[in-house]
Short mmCIF file of C-alpha atoms in Angstrom, two decimals:
data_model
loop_
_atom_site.label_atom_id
_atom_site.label_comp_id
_atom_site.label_asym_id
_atom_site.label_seq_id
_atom_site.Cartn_x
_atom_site.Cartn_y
_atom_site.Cartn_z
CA UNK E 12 -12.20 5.37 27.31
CA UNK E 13 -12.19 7.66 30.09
CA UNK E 14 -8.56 6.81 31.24
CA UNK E 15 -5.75 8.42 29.07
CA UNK E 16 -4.06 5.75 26.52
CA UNK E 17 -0.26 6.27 26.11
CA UNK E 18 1.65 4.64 23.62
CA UNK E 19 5.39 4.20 23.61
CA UNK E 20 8.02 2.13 22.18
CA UNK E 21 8.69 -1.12 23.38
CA UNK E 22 11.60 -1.99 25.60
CA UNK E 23 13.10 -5.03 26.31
CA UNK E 24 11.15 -5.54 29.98
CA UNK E 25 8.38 -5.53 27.96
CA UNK E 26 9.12 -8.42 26.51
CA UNK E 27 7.22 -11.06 29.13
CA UNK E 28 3.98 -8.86 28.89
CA UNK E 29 3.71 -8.84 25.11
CA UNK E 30 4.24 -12.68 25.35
CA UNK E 31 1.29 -12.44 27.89
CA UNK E 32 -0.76 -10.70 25.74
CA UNK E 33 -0.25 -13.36 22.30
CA UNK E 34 -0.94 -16.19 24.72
CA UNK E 35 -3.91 -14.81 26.06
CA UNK E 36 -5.86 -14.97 22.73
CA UNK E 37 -8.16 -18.24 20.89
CA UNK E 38 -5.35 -18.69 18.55
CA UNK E 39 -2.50 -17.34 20.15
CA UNK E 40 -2.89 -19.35 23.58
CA UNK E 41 -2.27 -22.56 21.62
CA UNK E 42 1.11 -21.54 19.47
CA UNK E 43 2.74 -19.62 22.21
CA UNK E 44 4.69 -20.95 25.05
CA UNK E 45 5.95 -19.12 28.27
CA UNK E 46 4.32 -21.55 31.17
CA UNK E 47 8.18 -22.05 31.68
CA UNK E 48 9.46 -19.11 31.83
CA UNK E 49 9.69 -16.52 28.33
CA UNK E 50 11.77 -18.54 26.10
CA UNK E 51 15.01 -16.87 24.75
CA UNK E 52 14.08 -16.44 21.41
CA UNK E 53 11.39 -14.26 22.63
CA UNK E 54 14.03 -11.62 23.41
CA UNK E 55 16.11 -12.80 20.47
CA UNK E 56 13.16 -11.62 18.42
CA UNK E 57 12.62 -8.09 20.51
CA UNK E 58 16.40 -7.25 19.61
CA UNK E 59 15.83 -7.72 15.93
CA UNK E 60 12.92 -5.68 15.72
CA UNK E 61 14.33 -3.04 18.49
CA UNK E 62 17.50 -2.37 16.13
CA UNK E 63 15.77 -2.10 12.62
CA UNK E 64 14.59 1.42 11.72
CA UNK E 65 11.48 -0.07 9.46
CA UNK E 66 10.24 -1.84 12.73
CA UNK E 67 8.04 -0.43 15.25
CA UNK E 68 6.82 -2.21 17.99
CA UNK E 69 4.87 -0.44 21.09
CA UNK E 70 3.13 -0.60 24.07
CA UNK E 71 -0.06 0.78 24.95
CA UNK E 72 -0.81 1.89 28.70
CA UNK E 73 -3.40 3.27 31.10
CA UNK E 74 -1.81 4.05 34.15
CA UNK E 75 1.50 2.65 33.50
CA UNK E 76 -0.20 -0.66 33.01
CA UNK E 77 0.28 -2.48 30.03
CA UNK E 78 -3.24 -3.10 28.10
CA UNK E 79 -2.28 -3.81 24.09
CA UNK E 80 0.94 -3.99 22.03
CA UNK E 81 1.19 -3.59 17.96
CA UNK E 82 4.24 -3.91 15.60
CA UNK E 83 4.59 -1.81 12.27
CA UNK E 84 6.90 -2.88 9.56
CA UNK E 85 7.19 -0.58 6.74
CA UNK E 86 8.18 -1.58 3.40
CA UNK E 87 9.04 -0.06 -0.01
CA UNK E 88 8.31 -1.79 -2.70
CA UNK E 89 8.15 -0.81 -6.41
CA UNK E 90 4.70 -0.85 -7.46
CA UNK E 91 2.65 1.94 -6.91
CA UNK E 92 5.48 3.97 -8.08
CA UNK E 93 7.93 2.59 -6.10
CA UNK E 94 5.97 3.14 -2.56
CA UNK E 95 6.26 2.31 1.09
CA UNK E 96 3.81 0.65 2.82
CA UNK E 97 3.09 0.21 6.11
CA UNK E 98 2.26 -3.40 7.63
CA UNK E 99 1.04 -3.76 10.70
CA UNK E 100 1.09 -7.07 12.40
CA UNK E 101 0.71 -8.88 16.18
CA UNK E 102 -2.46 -6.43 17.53
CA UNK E 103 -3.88 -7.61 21.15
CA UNK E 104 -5.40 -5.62 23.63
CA UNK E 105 -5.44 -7.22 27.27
CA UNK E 106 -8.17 -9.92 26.97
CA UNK E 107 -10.03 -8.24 29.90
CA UNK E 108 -10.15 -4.63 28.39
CA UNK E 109 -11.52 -5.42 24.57
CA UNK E 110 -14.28 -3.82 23.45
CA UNK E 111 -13.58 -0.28 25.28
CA UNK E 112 -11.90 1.48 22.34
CA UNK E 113 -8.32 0.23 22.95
CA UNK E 114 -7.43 -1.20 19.98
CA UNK E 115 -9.16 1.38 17.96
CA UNK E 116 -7.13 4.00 19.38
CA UNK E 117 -4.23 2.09 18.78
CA UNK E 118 -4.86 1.59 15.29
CA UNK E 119 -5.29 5.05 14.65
CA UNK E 120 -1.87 6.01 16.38
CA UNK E 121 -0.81 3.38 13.60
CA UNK E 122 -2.40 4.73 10.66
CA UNK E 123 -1.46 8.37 11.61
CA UNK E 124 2.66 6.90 12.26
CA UNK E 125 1.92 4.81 8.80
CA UNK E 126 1.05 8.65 7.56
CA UNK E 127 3.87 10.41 9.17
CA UNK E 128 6.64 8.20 7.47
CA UNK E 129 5.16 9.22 4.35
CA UNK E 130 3.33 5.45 3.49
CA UNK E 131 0.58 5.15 0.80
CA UNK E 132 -1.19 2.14 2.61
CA UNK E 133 -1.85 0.39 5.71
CA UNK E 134 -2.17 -3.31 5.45
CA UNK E 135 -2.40 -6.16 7.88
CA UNK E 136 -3.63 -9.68 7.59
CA UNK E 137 -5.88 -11.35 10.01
CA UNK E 138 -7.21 -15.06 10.40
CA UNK E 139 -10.01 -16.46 8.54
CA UNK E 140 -11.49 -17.61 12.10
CA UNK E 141 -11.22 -13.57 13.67
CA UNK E 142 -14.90 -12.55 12.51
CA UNK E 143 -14.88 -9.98 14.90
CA UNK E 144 -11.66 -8.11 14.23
CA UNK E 145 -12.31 -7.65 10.42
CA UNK E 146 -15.64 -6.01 11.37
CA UNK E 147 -13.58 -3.83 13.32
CA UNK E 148 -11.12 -3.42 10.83
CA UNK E 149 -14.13 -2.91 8.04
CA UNK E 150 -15.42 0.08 10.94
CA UNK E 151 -11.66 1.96 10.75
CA UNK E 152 -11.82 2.26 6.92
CA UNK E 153 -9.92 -1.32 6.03
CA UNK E 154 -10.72 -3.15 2.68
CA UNK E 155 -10.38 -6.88 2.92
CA UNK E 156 -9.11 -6.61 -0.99
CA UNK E 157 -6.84 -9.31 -0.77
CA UNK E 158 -6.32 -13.29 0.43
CA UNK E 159 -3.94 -13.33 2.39
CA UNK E 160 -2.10 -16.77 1.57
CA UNK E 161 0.73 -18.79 4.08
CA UNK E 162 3.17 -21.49 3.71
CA UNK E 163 4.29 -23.50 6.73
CA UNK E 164 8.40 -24.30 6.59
CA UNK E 165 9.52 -27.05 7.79
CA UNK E 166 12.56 -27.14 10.02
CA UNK E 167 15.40 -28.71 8.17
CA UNK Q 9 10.98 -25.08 -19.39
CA UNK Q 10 13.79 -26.23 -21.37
CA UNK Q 11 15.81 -23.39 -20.67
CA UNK Q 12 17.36 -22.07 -17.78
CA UNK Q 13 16.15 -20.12 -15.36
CA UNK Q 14 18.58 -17.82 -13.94
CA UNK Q 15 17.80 -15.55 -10.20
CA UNK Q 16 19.97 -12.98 -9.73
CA UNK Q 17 19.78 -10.17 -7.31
CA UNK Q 18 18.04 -6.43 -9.21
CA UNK Q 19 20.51 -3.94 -9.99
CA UNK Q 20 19.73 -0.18 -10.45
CA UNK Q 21 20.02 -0.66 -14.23
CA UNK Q 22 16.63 -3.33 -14.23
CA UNK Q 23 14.40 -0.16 -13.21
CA UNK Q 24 13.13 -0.01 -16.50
CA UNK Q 25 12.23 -3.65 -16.83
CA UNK Q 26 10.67 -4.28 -13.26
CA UNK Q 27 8.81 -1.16 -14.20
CA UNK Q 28 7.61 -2.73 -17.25
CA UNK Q 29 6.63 -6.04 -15.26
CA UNK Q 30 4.30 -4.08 -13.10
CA UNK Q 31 2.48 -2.48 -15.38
CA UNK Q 32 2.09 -5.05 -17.97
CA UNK Q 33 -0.46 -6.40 -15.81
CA UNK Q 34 -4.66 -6.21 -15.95
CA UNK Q 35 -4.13 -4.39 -12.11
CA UNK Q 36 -0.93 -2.40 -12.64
CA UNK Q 37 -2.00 -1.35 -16.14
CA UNK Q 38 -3.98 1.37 -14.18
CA UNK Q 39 -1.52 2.02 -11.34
CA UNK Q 40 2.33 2.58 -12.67
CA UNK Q 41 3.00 5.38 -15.01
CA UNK Q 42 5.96 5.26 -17.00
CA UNK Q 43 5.12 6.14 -20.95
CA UNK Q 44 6.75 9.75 -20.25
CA UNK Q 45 10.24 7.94 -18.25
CA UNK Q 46 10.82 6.15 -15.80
CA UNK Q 47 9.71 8.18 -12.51
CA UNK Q 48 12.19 9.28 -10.18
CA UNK Q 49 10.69 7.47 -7.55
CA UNK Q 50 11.15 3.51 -8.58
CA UNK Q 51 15.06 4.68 -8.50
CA UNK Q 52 14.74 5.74 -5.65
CA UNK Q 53 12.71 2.77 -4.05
CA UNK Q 54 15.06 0.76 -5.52
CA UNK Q 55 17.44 2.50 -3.48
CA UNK Q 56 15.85 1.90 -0.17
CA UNK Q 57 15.25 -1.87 -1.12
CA UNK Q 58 18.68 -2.42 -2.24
CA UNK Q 59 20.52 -1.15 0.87
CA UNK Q 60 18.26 -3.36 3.03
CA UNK Q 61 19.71 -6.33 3.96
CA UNK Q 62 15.87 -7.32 4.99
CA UNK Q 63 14.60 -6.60 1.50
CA UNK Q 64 15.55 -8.51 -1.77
CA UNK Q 65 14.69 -7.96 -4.71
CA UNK Q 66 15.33 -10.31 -7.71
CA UNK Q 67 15.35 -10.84 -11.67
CA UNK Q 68 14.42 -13.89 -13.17
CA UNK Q 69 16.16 -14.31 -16.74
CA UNK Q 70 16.58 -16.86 -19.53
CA UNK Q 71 19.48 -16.35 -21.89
CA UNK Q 72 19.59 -13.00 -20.32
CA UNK Q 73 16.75 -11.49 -21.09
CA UNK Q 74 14.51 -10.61 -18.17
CA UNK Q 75 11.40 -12.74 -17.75
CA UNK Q 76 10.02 -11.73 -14.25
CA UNK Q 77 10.91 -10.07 -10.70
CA UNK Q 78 9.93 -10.68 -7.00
CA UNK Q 79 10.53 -8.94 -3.89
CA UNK Q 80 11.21 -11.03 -0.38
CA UNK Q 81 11.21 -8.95 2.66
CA UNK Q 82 12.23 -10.65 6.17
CA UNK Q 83 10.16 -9.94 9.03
CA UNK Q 84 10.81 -10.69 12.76
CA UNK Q 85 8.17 -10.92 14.79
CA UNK Q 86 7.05 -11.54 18.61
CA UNK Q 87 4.74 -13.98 17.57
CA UNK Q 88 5.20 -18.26 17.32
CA UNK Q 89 7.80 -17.69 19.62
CA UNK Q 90 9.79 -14.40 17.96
CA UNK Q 91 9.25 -16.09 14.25
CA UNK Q 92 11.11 -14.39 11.54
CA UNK Q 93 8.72 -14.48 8.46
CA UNK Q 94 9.49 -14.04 4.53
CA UNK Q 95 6.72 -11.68 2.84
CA UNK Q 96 6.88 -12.24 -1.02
CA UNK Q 97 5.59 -9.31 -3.12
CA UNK Q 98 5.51 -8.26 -6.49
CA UNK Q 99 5.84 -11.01 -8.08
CA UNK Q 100 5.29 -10.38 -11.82
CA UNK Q 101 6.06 -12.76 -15.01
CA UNK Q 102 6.28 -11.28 -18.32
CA UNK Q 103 2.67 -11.34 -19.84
CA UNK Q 104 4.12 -13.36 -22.69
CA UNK Q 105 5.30 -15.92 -20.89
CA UNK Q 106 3.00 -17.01 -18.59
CA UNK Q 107 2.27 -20.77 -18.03
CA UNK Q 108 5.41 -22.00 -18.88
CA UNK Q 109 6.46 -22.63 -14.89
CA UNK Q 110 8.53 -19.17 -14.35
CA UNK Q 111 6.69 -18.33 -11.87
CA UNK Q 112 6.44 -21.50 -10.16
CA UNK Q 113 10.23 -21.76 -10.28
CA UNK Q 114 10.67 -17.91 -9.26
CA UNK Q 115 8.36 -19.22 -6.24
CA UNK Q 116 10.20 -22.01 -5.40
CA UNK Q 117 13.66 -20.53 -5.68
CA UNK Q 118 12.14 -17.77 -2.87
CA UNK Q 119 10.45 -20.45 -0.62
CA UNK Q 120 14.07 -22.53 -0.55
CA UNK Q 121 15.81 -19.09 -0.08
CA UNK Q 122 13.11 -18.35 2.95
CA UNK Q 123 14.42 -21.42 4.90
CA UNK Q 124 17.77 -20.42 4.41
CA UNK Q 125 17.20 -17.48 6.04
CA UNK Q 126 15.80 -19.42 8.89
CA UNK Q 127 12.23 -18.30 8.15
CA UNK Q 128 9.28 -20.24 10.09
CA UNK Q 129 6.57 -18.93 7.19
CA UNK Q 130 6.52 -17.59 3.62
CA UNK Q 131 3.68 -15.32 3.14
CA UNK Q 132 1.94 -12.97 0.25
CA UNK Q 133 -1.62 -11.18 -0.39
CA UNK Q 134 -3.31 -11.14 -3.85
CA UNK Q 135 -5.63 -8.99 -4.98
CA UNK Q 136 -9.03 -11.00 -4.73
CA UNK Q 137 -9.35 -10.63 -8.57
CA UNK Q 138 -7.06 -12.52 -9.39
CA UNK Q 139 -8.80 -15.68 -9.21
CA UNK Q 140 -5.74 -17.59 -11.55
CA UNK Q 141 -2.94 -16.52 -9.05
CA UNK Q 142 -5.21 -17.88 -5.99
CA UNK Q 143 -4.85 -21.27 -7.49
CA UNK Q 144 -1.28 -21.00 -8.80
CA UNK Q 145 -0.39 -20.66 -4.75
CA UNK Q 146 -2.51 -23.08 -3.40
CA UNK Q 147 -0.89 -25.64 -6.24
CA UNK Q 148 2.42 -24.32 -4.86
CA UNK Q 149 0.69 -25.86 -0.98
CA UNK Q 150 -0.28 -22.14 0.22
CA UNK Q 151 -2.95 -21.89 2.60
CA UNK Q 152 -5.58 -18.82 1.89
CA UNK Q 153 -5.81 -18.65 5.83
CA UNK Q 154 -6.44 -14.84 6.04
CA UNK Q 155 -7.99 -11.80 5.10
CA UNK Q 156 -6.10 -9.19 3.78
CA UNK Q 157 -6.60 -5.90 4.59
CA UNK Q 158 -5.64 -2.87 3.03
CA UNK Q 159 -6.10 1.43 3.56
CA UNK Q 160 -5.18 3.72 0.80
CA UNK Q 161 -3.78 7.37 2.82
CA UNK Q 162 -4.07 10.25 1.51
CA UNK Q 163 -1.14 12.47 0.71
CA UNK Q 164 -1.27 15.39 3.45
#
C-alpha cells in the first residue's frame, strides 16, 4: 500500500460501516441483516464491547475512509502458567480493497497490541470454507493447531 | 455416574488442584510447572479471572473432592447481529476418572449456563491431537466448522 493505513478505536458512528463490512462477505452477507436499517442490537453489541477493557475493536482507514475493522478479546486463562491470550475475531477488509496488504497490516497492528498487553498467543478461528484466509494466516506465522468446534443455541 | 456431580464457582484456595488438572494431561504434562510450588502466576490469573464478571471459572466435585475444572468466557461480538458468544476452555477431568460422563456433564452444565447468559453459540478449540476429545464434542452435537489458529509471542 502506497496510501497510509491508520488504525483507531471504534466509535459508535462506526457502527453502520462495520455492519457493512460483515455483510459484504460469502458468509457474512447471508447471516447479517441491515437492508432495513442497522438493527439495535448492533449498537447494543458496540456498547458492550466499547465498555470492557479486554475488548478491542478498531477501524482501519486510508484517507478517513473506512477499509477493514478487527476485534481483540484478551483472555487469561490458567494453563500455560496462568496466561493471557489474545483472540482476535470479526477481520474484513472492504470487499473492493483485499488483496493490497490491508488486512496484513492490520493483523500485525494486532499481534504487536496482542504483544504490548503482555499476551503469550494470538489465536483466531476461521471457517472451514475460507481457503484463502488460512493461507494468509499460514503466511503471518499462524499454526492451524487446533479444530475449532461450535454449538448452535437455540432460542428458548 | 451414581454420584453427584456438584459445579461450583473456583475459589483462590483450588489453585493447587486446577494446577494439577492441567498438567496431568499428555499436552500439559510438558507445559505447566509446578513440582517446585505453585507459581505465582496461576494466583494471580486466577485473580484476573475471578474479578471478571465475563470469565468463570468452575470446579466440578463429587463428595467434595475435586474431579475436573472449566473456564467459560462471554464474548460480545458485532457479528450475527452483535451475538454474545460463550468460549469454553480448559476443560480438564481428572486422568483417573475419565469415561465415567464428568466431562459430559461439566459440558452440559456450561452449554445450559451459556443460554442463560443469553449466548447465541458455545464455542472451544482442541489441540488437533487429541483425536478422543474431537469425538467427545461432536457426541455432545459440536460442529468442527473451523480452523483454529494459533501464534506463540515471544517475551520482549
Amino acid at each position: 500500500m502506497q496510501q497510509q493505513i491508520i488504525i483507531r478505536k471504534a466509535t459508535r458512528h462506526d457502527v453502520p460501516e462495520i455492519v457493512r463490512l460483515l455483510a459484504d462477505d460469502m458468509l457474512g452477507s447471508k447471516r447479517e441483516a441491515y437492508e432495513n436499517g442497522i438493527a439495535q442490537s448492533y449498537y447494543d453489541a458496540f456498547e458492550t464491547i466499547n465498555r470492557d477493557n479486554n475488548q478491542m475493536l478498531v477501524m482501519a482507514e486510508i484517507e478517513g475512509k473506512t477499509v477493514g475493522t478487527l476485534q481483540i478479546s484478551y483472555i487469561t486463562n490458567m494453563s500455560h502458567s496462568g496466561a493471557k491470550r489474545a483472540m482476535i475475531e470479526g477481520v474484513h477488509v472492504d470487499a473492493t480493497l483485499r488483496s493490497k496488504g490491508i488486512g496484513q497490516y492490520m493483523m500485525e497492528w494486532a499481534v504487536t497490541e496482542s504483544k504490548k498487553q503482555g499476551c503469550r498467543f494470538v489465536q483466531l478461528t476461521s471457517n472451514k470454507q475460507r481457503k484463502d484466509a488460512h493461507r494468509f494466516y499460514e503466511r503471518l506465522g499462524f499454526m492451524a493447531s487446533h479444530e475449532g468446534f461450535k454449538l448452535g443455541l437455540e432460542k428458548e
